[in-house]
Amino acid sequence: MSVPVSGSPSPGQRHLAASRQARFSPRNKFRERPPKQILPIAAKYSIVTAVLLITFLVWVGRASYDLSVDATTQQIDRSGIQMALLLAVSTEPFWEDTDLPDAEKLVAQKNLENRLRSFVADPGSKGVLDVLVLDASGNRFIASAQEGDKIRLQSERTIAVDLARESGVVIRTGTIASGGVSQPVRSYQRSILDGDTVRGTIRVFLSAAGIERLEKDLSSTTIGTVLAALFVGLPLALFVGFFLTRPVRALKQDMAMVAHGDLSHQSQVRTSDELGMLAHAFNRMTQNLSEAQEREVERQALERELSIANRIQSALLPEKLPEIAGFEMACHYLPAKEVGGDYYDVIPLSGGRFGMVVADVSGKGIPGSLVMTMTRGLVRMAARTQSGVNDLLTIVNESLSRDMTRGMFVTLAYAELDPALAQISVARAGHNPPLLVQGDQVGALQPDGIALGIDPGDLFCSNLKVQRLELSPGDALILYTDGVIEAMDPQENEYTTARFVEVLRGTSGSSAQSIVDAVVEDLRRHVKGAEPSDDVSMLVIRRLQDSRS
C-alpha cells in the first residue's frame, strides 16, 4: 500500500507565505526631518535682485562720477594752461635787464602787477586766485595780482597731464589756508623764455573748489540713488518675487496634501512655463500613485482571499488515504497561484466499500472554495444515506442547484469501489473521463452526465449514466482534473490528453505512487517552471498483482 504524497509547500503556497511575511514583517522606515526654512525663495530672489540693482547703480554712479570729475578737471586744466602760456609769452623779463635803472624797474613792476590784477578781474578769468611772477630761480618774487608773495601751497604734489607736458606747463595740486578754511588749489607753472634761456616763471593759481563740490555732489547723488533703490527697489523686488513664486507655494501646498495621504488631490497650477510642466508631472505622479494604491489594496485583498481559500481547501483535503486490502492508492495535488476549486476525497462506505471523488468547481478564490466545501459536505452526507451512485449524485445535484450562484457549476468524477469483488462503478458529471490503465493499454471511461448545479431535475437524471467494470490485478484507475491536461509551458502550449496517456502507457506494472511520480515528473518537464494556472489534482487506485477476486 503506497503512502499519499506528503504536502510539501507548492509554489503558490510559497508565494502567499512570502507575501504575508513581507506584509507583516517590521520595516525600518527612514523618517527624514524636513529642512529648516530660513529664507523663502521670494526673499532670496528679492535680495539677489536688490544686490544686483545696487551694484549696477554703484557702478553707474562711479562711472558718472569719474567722467564728470575728469571733464571738470580737464576744463580747469585747459584754462590754467592757456592762462600760464598767455602770461608767459606776454610778460617781459625786465628784472633780468641789468642796464635798466631801478626806478624804471619799479615802474615796470607796477605796470605788471596792474596788468595781472586786470587779468584776474576779467570775467573770463573766473576762478583765478592769484598769479605770481618769479625770477628764473623761482625763489625771488617779482610781482603778483593779489599779494601773492605770501601764498603757499600745503600738501603740494605734482600731477602728470598729457596736455601739460606737451605745452611745458607743470601742474601742481594742494591746498591753501584762508581765514582758517582749507581750500583746494591747482597751480600752473610756465617758464618765461628768452630763446632757450629761462628768464622767469609764471604761476597761475586756480581754485579747485568746483571739483571738490562736484565730487561731493556726485557722491551724495550716488548714495541717494542707492538708498532710493534700497528702500524702493527692495520692497518692489519682494513683491515681484512673491508674485512670481505663487505657483511654487501652491505646489508646496499640493505636495503637503499628497504627503498627508490625499492621492486624489490635483494641482491647479496652470502656467505655460517650467512650473506648469512640473505641476503637470506632479498631477500625473499623484494619479499613478493613486492607481498604484488601488492596485495594492486589491492585491492585498486578493492575497487575503487566496490565503483564506487555501486554508479552506487544505483543511478539506484528506490528510492521508485509507488502506484498502488488495489495493493501493496515491494522490497528487498542486494548487494554482490563483486558488481554484479542485478537491479530491476518499469516503469509507457501508459494506467495506469506498467512494472516490475528484471534482472541479468553476469559480475561483473564496466563492470557489465555498462551493467546494458545500459540494464535499453534500457528497459525504449523501454517501452515508444513498446506496447507489445515481441516487448519490442526484441528491447532490438537487441541493447544489438550489443554492448555486448563477453561472457556477461543478464537474465531478465519482468511483465506488467494492474491494471484495474488485468491482468499481464510475459516473461523471461533466468531468474529464477517468482513465483505465491495463498493462500498456489506456482507455477512457466515458459514461454520460452533465455538470452539477446546471439543471435541478429531469435533464440531469436522464443524462446521468454509470459504468461498471472489474479491475484485474495490475489495473489502475486514474481520476484527475483538467489542470493536468491543460497545464501550460511558458509558450502557453498545453500538456494535452495525448501526452498524459502516453506517459501512463509507460507505467505498466508500476505502483500507484510510481504512476503519480511519472506523471508529475513529465508535467514538470513540460511546464519548465511556469506557474500553474489551475489546480492540478490526480487520484490513482490500483489493484495489486497478488490480489484475489
Short mmCIF file of C-alpha atoms in Angstrom, two decimals, residues 43-431:
data_model
loop_
_atom_site.label_atom_id
_atom_site.label_comp_id
_atom_site.label_asym_id
_atom_site.label_seq_id
_atom_site.Cartn_x
_atom_site.Cartn_y
_atom_site.Cartn_z
CA ALA A 43 13.11 86.67 -0.28
CA LYS A 44 16.21 85.16 -1.86
CA TYR A 45 15.10 86.40 -5.25
CA SER A 46 14.47 89.87 -3.82
CA ILE A 47 17.83 90.04 -2.05
CA VAL A 48 19.72 88.92 -5.14
CA THR A 49 17.78 91.39 -7.30
CA ALA A 50 18.43 94.22 -4.83
CA VAL A 51 22.14 93.39 -4.62
CA LEU A 52 22.44 93.31 -8.41
CA LEU A 53 20.49 96.56 -8.72
CA ILE A 54 22.59 98.33 -6.08
CA THR A 55 25.80 97.01 -7.62
CA PHE A 56 24.70 98.29 -11.01
CA LEU A 57 23.76 101.70 -9.61
CA VAL A 58 27.03 102.00 -7.71
CA TRP A 59 28.94 101.08 -10.87
CA VAL A 60 26.96 103.59 -12.95
CA GLY A 61 27.37 106.24 -10.25
CA ARG A 62 31.08 105.60 -10.02
CA ALA A 63 31.46 105.76 -13.79
CA SER A 64 29.46 109.00 -13.92
CA TYR A 65 31.50 110.36 -11.02
CA ASP A 66 34.78 109.61 -12.76
CA LEU A 67 33.60 111.02 -16.09
CA SER A 68 32.23 114.22 -14.54
CA VAL A 69 35.25 114.86 -12.33
CA ASP A 70 37.62 114.15 -15.22
CA ALA A 71 35.69 116.50 -17.51
CA THR A 72 35.66 119.30 -14.91
CA THR A 73 39.32 118.80 -14.08
CA GLN A 74 40.29 118.84 -17.75
CA GLN A 75 38.32 122.03 -18.26
CA ILE A 76 40.10 123.74 -15.34
CA ASP A 77 43.46 122.42 -16.52
CA ARG A 78 42.91 123.73 -20.04
CA SER A 79 42.04 127.16 -18.66
CA GLY A 80 45.04 127.18 -16.34
CA ILE A 81 47.42 126.03 -19.07
CA GLN A 82 46.13 128.63 -21.52
CA MET A 83 46.49 131.38 -18.90
CA ALA A 84 50.01 130.30 -17.98
CA LEU A 85 51.05 130.15 -21.63
CA LEU A 86 49.49 133.54 -22.41
CA LEU A 87 51.13 135.27 -19.46
CA ALA A 88 54.49 133.60 -20.06
CA VAL A 89 54.55 134.85 -23.63
CA SER A 90 53.26 138.35 -22.87
CA THR A 91 55.48 139.11 -19.86
CA GLU A 92 58.80 140.87 -20.49
CA PRO A 93 61.56 139.79 -18.06
CA PHE A 94 62.60 143.36 -17.11
CA TRP A 95 64.20 142.15 -13.91
CA GLU A 96 66.86 140.44 -15.94
CA ASP A 97 67.84 143.71 -17.68
CA THR A 98 70.92 144.90 -15.78
CA ASP A 99 71.09 148.15 -17.75
CA LEU A 100 67.58 149.24 -16.73
CA PRO A 101 67.55 151.77 -13.85
CA ASP A 102 65.86 150.73 -10.64
CA ALA A 103 63.26 153.47 -10.97
CA GLU A 104 62.18 152.14 -14.32
CA LYS A 105 62.16 148.61 -12.91
CA LEU A 106 59.74 149.77 -10.19
CA VAL A 107 57.51 151.33 -12.83
CA ALA A 108 57.66 148.15 -14.90
CA GLN A 109 56.82 146.10 -11.79
CA LYS A 110 53.81 148.33 -11.04
CA ASN A 111 52.60 148.03 -14.62
CA LEU A 112 52.98 144.22 -14.47
CA GLU A 113 51.01 143.99 -11.23
CA ASN A 114 48.26 146.20 -12.67
CA ARG A 115 48.08 144.01 -15.75
CA LEU A 116 47.95 140.89 -13.56
CA ARG A 117 45.14 142.40 -11.47
CA SER A 118 43.23 143.29 -14.62
CA PHE A 119 43.75 139.77 -15.87
CA VAL A 120 42.41 138.26 -12.64
CA ALA A 121 39.49 140.67 -12.55
CA ASP A 122 38.49 139.82 -16.12
CA PRO A 123 35.22 137.77 -16.20
CA GLY A 124 36.91 135.22 -18.46
CA SER A 125 39.43 134.51 -15.72
CA LYS A 126 36.82 133.22 -13.26
CA GLY A 127 38.30 131.02 -10.58
CA VAL A 128 41.79 132.57 -10.68
CA LEU A 129 43.02 133.10 -7.12
CA ASP A 130 46.35 134.70 -7.92
CA VAL A 131 49.13 134.98 -10.48
CA LEU A 132 52.78 135.08 -9.43
CA VAL A 133 55.81 136.14 -11.41
CA LEU A 134 59.12 134.80 -10.10
CA ASP A 135 62.69 135.06 -11.31
CA ALA A 136 64.48 132.29 -13.16
CA SER A 137 65.41 130.52 -9.92
CA GLY A 138 61.79 130.58 -8.77
CA ASN A 139 62.81 131.91 -5.39
CA ARG A 140 62.64 135.71 -5.85
CA PHE A 141 59.25 137.32 -6.04
CA ILE A 142 58.76 139.77 -8.91
CA ALA A 143 55.03 140.56 -8.97
CA SER A 144 51.57 139.19 -8.16
CA ALA A 145 47.95 140.01 -8.73
CA GLN A 146 46.93 139.81 -5.04
CA GLU A 147 49.90 139.92 -2.70
CA GLY A 148 50.86 136.52 -3.89
CA ASP A 149 54.24 136.64 -2.27
CA LYS A 150 52.50 135.28 0.81
CA ILE A 151 50.64 132.35 -0.90
CA ARG A 152 51.91 128.90 0.00
CA LEU A 153 50.56 125.53 -1.13
CA GLN A 154 50.13 122.85 1.53
CA SER A 155 50.39 119.13 0.70
CA GLU A 156 51.72 120.15 -2.68
CA ARG A 157 52.23 117.47 -5.27
CA THR A 158 52.90 117.46 -8.98
CA ILE A 159 50.47 115.67 -11.26
CA ALA A 160 51.07 114.40 -14.78
CA VAL A 161 48.74 115.56 -17.52
CA ASP A 162 49.42 114.91 -21.20
CA LEU A 163 48.29 118.36 -22.28
CA ALA A 164 50.55 119.99 -19.69
CA ARG A 165 53.59 118.00 -20.81
CA GLU A 166 53.02 118.99 -24.42
CA SER A 167 52.81 122.70 -23.52
CA GLY A 168 55.66 122.71 -20.99
CA VAL A 169 53.37 123.58 -18.09
CA VAL A 170 53.86 121.98 -14.68
CA ILE A 171 50.64 121.34 -12.78
CA ARG A 172 50.64 121.07 -9.03
CA THR A 173 47.78 120.48 -6.63
CA GLY A 174 47.43 121.28 -2.97
CA THR A 175 45.52 123.43 -0.52
CA ILE A 176 45.82 126.94 0.87
CA ALA A 177 44.55 128.17 4.21
CA SER A 178 42.41 131.28 4.01
CA GLY A 179 40.56 132.57 7.06
CA GLY A 180 41.04 129.26 8.83
CA VAL A 181 39.44 127.38 5.94
CA SER A 182 41.38 124.99 3.74
CA GLN A 183 40.73 125.49 0.06
CA PRO A 184 41.80 123.14 -2.77
CA VAL A 185 44.01 124.82 -5.36
CA ARG A 186 45.68 123.85 -8.62
CA SER A 187 48.75 125.80 -9.83
CA TYR A 188 50.04 126.03 -13.38
CA GLN A 189 53.71 126.93 -13.74
CA ARG A 190 55.31 128.01 -17.02
CA SER A 191 58.80 129.30 -17.65
CA ILE A 192 59.32 132.74 -19.26
CA LEU A 193 61.78 132.09 -22.07
CA ASP A 194 64.14 134.30 -23.98
CA GLY A 195 65.01 131.99 -26.79
CA ASP A 196 66.10 128.89 -24.94
CA THR A 197 67.05 130.79 -21.80
CA VAL A 198 64.74 130.76 -18.80
CA ARG A 199 64.22 134.33 -17.59
CA GLY A 200 61.46 133.80 -15.08
CA THR A 201 58.43 131.74 -14.01
CA ILE A 202 54.69 132.33 -14.20
CA ARG A 203 52.45 130.54 -11.62
CA VAL A 204 48.70 130.75 -12.06
CA PHE A 205 46.63 129.60 -9.05
CA LEU A 206 43.12 128.38 -9.84
CA SER A 207 40.50 127.33 -7.30
CA ALA A 208 39.69 123.60 -7.37
CA ALA A 209 36.65 124.07 -5.15
CA GLY A 210 34.43 123.31 -8.12
CA ILE A 211 35.99 119.90 -8.43
CA GLU A 212 35.54 119.28 -4.73
CA ARG A 213 31.91 120.41 -4.86
CA LEU A 214 31.31 118.22 -7.87
CA GLU A 215 32.83 115.24 -6.10
CA LYS A 216 30.64 115.82 -3.06
CA ASP A 217 27.53 116.35 -5.19
CA LEU A 218 28.17 113.20 -7.21
CA SER A 219 28.87 111.18 -4.06
CA SER A 220 25.65 112.45 -2.49
CA THR A 221 23.72 111.69 -5.67
CA THR A 222 25.14 108.17 -5.87
CA ILE A 223 24.40 107.47 -2.21
CA GLY A 224 20.90 108.89 -2.58
CA THR A 225 20.26 106.77 -5.65
CA VAL A 226 21.48 103.63 -3.89
CA LEU A 227 19.36 104.37 -0.81
CA ALA A 228 16.34 105.05 -3.00
CA ALA A 229 16.93 101.79 -4.83
CA LEU A 230 17.29 100.02 -1.49
CA PHE A 231 14.12 101.43 0.07
CA VAL A 232 12.03 101.38 -3.09
CA GLY A 233 13.59 98.62 -5.15
CA LEU A 234 13.81 96.03 -2.35
CA PRO A 235 10.07 96.11 -1.49
CA LEU A 236 9.29 96.12 -5.20
CA ALA A 237 11.60 93.14 -5.73
CA LEU A 238 9.94 91.39 -2.76
CA PHE A 239 6.52 91.99 -4.28
CA VAL A 240 7.62 90.74 -7.68
CA GLY A 241 9.37 87.76 -6.07
CA PHE A 242 6.30 86.73 -4.09
CA PHE A 243 4.15 87.23 -7.17
CA LEU A 244 6.38 85.09 -9.37
CA THR A 245 6.72 82.34 -6.75
CA ARG A 246 2.98 81.92 -6.15
CA PRO A 247 2.97 78.72 -8.25
CA VAL A 248 5.86 77.38 -6.18
CA ARG A 249 3.95 77.98 -2.95
CA ALA A 250 0.87 76.40 -4.46
CA LEU A 251 2.88 73.33 -5.47
CA LYS A 252 4.31 73.16 -1.95
CA GLN A 253 0.78 73.05 -0.52
CA ASP A 254 -0.21 70.45 -3.12
CA MET A 255 2.72 68.25 -2.12
CA ALA A 256 1.86 68.64 1.57
CA MET A 257 -1.68 67.41 0.90
CA VAL A 258 -0.39 64.41 -1.05
CA ALA A 259 2.18 63.71 1.67
CA HIS A 260 -0.72 63.52 4.17
CA GLY A 261 -2.35 60.80 2.08
CA ASP A 262 -4.72 62.66 -0.25
CA LEU A 263 -3.67 60.98 -3.50
CA SER A 264 -6.79 62.26 -5.27
CA HIS A 265 -5.57 65.86 -4.97
CA GLN A 266 -4.62 67.59 -8.21
CA SER A 267 -2.57 70.76 -8.52
CA GLN A 268 -4.34 73.78 -10.02
CA VAL A 269 -1.13 75.48 -11.19
CA ARG A 270 -1.66 76.33 -14.86
CA THR A 271 1.32 78.28 -16.14
CA SER A 272 2.98 77.99 -19.53
CA ASP A 273 6.49 77.63 -18.16
CA GLU A 274 8.61 75.07 -16.30
CA LEU A 275 6.37 75.33 -13.22
CA GLY A 276 3.36 74.43 -15.32
CA MET A 277 5.22 71.40 -16.66
CA LEU A 278 6.23 70.49 -13.10
CA ALA A 279 2.60 70.76 -11.95
CA HIS A 280 1.51 68.54 -14.86
CA ALA A 281 4.14 65.96 -13.92
CA PHE A 282 3.04 66.22 -10.27
CA ASN A 283 -0.59 65.55 -11.21
CA ARG A 284 0.44 62.60 -13.34
CA MET A 285 2.56 61.27 -10.46
CA THR A 286 -0.29 61.54 -7.93
CA GLN A 287 -2.64 59.84 -10.37
CA ASN A 288 -0.15 57.00 -10.83
CA LEU A 289 0.31 56.76 -7.06
CA SER A 290 -3.46 56.63 -6.57
CA GLU A 291 -3.80 53.88 -9.15
CA ALA A 292 -0.86 52.02 -7.59
CA GLN A 293 -2.50 52.33 -4.16
CA GLU A 294 -5.75 50.93 -5.54
CA ARG A 295 -3.86 48.05 -7.12
CA GLU A 296 -2.05 47.44 -3.84
CA VAL A 297 -5.33 47.38 -1.92
CA GLU A 298 -6.78 44.99 -4.47
CA ARG A 299 -3.64 42.86 -4.30
CA GLN A 300 -3.76 42.68 -0.52
CA ALA A 301 -7.46 41.83 -0.61
CA LEU A 302 -6.75 39.13 -3.18
CA GLU A 303 -3.92 37.77 -1.06
CA ARG A 304 -6.18 37.62 1.97
CA GLU A 305 -8.83 35.92 -0.12
CA LEU A 306 -6.31 33.44 -1.51
CA SER A 307 -4.97 32.77 1.96
CA ILE A 308 -8.46 32.06 3.30
CA ALA A 309 -9.29 29.91 0.27
CA ASN A 310 -6.05 27.98 0.65
CA ARG A 311 -6.77 27.30 4.30
CA ILE A 312 -10.28 26.15 3.45
CA GLN A 313 -9.01 23.92 0.68
CA SER A 314 -6.16 22.47 2.73
CA ALA A 315 -8.50 21.74 5.64
CA LEU A 316 -10.90 19.78 3.42
CA LEU A 317 -8.37 17.58 1.63
CA PRO A 318 -7.72 14.22 3.33
CA GLU A 319 -4.57 14.13 5.45
CA LYS A 320 -3.92 10.53 4.38
CA LEU A 321 -5.55 7.98 2.13
CA PRO A 322 -7.21 4.93 3.69
CA GLU A 323 -5.66 1.48 3.35
CA ILE A 324 -7.75 -0.91 1.26
CA ALA A 325 -7.00 -4.62 1.24
CA GLY A 326 -5.77 -5.75 -2.18
CA PHE A 327 -5.46 -2.21 -3.47
CA GLU A 328 -3.09 0.71 -3.25
CA MET A 329 -3.78 4.41 -3.67
CA ALA A 330 -1.73 7.54 -4.34
CA CYS A 331 -2.57 11.16 -5.00
CA HIS A 332 -1.07 14.45 -6.10
CA TYR A 333 -2.37 17.94 -5.53
CA LEU A 334 -0.72 21.19 -6.67
CA PRO A 335 -2.70 24.39 -6.02
CA ALA A 336 -2.52 27.21 -8.51
CA LYS A 337 -1.32 30.69 -7.62
CA GLU A 338 -4.94 31.79 -8.02
CA VAL A 339 -6.80 29.31 -5.86
CA GLY A 340 -9.24 27.14 -7.79
CA GLY A 341 -11.95 24.80 -6.61
CA ASP A 342 -10.38 21.36 -7.07
CA TYR A 343 -10.78 18.74 -4.40
CA TYR A 344 -10.40 15.01 -4.04
CA ASP A 345 -11.71 12.69 -1.35
CA VAL A 346 -11.94 9.01 -0.41
CA ILE A 347 -15.06 8.17 1.59
CA PRO A 348 -15.50 4.91 3.55
CA LEU A 349 -18.96 3.44 2.80
CA SER A 350 -21.04 0.70 4.33
CA GLY A 351 -20.21 -2.90 3.48
CA GLY A 352 -16.49 -2.18 3.17
CA ARG A 353 -16.97 -0.13 0.04
CA PHE A 354 -15.18 3.15 -0.73
CA GLY A 355 -16.27 6.19 -2.70
CA MET A 356 -13.57 8.14 -4.55
CA VAL A 357 -14.24 11.69 -5.71
CA VAL A 358 -12.33 14.18 -7.84
CA ALA A 359 -14.18 17.45 -8.51
CA ASP A 360 -13.54 20.86 -10.03
CA VAL A 361 -15.59 23.95 -9.16
CA SER A 362 -15.93 26.57 -11.90
CA GLY A 363 -15.31 29.52 -9.56
CA LYS A 364 -12.01 30.76 -8.15
CA GLY A 365 -10.95 32.19 -4.80
CA ILE A 366 -13.28 32.23 -1.81
CA PRO A 367 -16.51 31.67 -3.85
CA GLY A 368 -14.98 28.58 -5.44
CA SER A 369 -13.71 27.33 -2.09
CA LEU A 370 -17.14 27.79 -0.51
CA VAL A 371 -18.84 25.86 -3.31
CA MET A 372 -16.16 23.18 -3.00
CA THR A 373 -16.85 22.98 0.75
CA MET A 374 -20.58 22.68 0.14
CA THR A 375 -20.05 20.01 -2.54
CA ARG A 376 -17.76 17.97 -0.30
CA GLY A 377 -20.28 18.11 2.55
CA LEU A 378 -23.18 17.12 0.30
CA VAL A 379 -21.25 14.21 -1.24
CA ARG A 380 -20.21 12.86 2.16
CA MET A 381 -23.74 13.23 3.55
CA ALA A 382 -25.34 11.57 0.53
CA ALA A 383 -22.77 8.76 0.61
CA ARG A 384 -23.97 7.78 4.09
CA THR A 385 -27.64 7.70 3.11
CA GLN A 386 -27.69 6.59 -0.53
CA SER A 387 -26.69 3.13 -1.68
CA GLY A 388 -26.38 3.80 -5.42
CA VAL A 389 -24.15 6.07 -7.44
CA ASN A 390 -27.11 7.51 -9.39
CA ASP A 391 -29.04 8.36 -6.25
CA LEU A 392 -25.96 9.92 -4.62
CA LEU A 393 -25.23 12.28 -7.49
CA THR A 394 -28.93 13.10 -7.99
CA ILE A 395 -29.30 14.19 -4.36
CA VAL A 396 -26.09 16.26 -4.55
CA ASN A 397 -27.21 17.94 -7.80
CA GLU A 398 -30.63 18.84 -6.40
CA SER A 399 -29.09 20.50 -3.35
CA LEU A 400 -26.41 22.35 -5.34
CA SER A 401 -28.87 23.57 -7.97
CA ARG A 402 -30.99 25.28 -5.32
CA ASP A 403 -28.06 27.16 -3.76
CA MET A 404 -25.61 27.57 -6.68
CA THR A 405 -24.86 31.08 -7.90
CA ARG A 406 -25.89 31.65 -11.49
CA GLY A 407 -23.05 30.82 -13.87
CA MET A 408 -21.27 28.46 -11.46
CA PHE A 409 -21.21 24.68 -11.68
CA VAL A 410 -19.22 21.67 -10.52
CA THR A 411 -17.73 18.90 -12.63
CA LEU A 412 -17.19 15.66 -10.72
CA ALA A 413 -15.95 12.11 -11.29
CA TYR A 414 -17.15 9.52 -8.78
CA ALA A 415 -15.96 5.92 -8.49
CA GLU A 416 -17.41 3.45 -5.98
CA LEU A 417 -15.10 0.51 -5.23
CA ASP A 418 -16.16 -2.83 -3.80
CA PRO A 419 -12.79 -4.35 -2.78
CA ALA A 420 -14.27 -7.76 -2.07
CA LEU A 421 -15.48 -8.13 -5.64
CA ALA A 422 -12.82 -5.88 -7.20
CA GLN A 423 -15.71 -4.13 -8.89
CA ILE A 424 -15.93 -0.42 -9.49
CA SER A 425 -18.83 1.77 -10.58
CA VAL A 426 -17.90 5.01 -12.34
CA ALA A 427 -20.04 8.07 -13.01
CA ARG A 428 -19.06 11.53 -14.17
CA ALA A 429 -20.95 14.80 -14.04
CA GLY A 430 -19.44 16.75 -16.93
CA HIS A 431 -15.93 15.83 -15.76
#
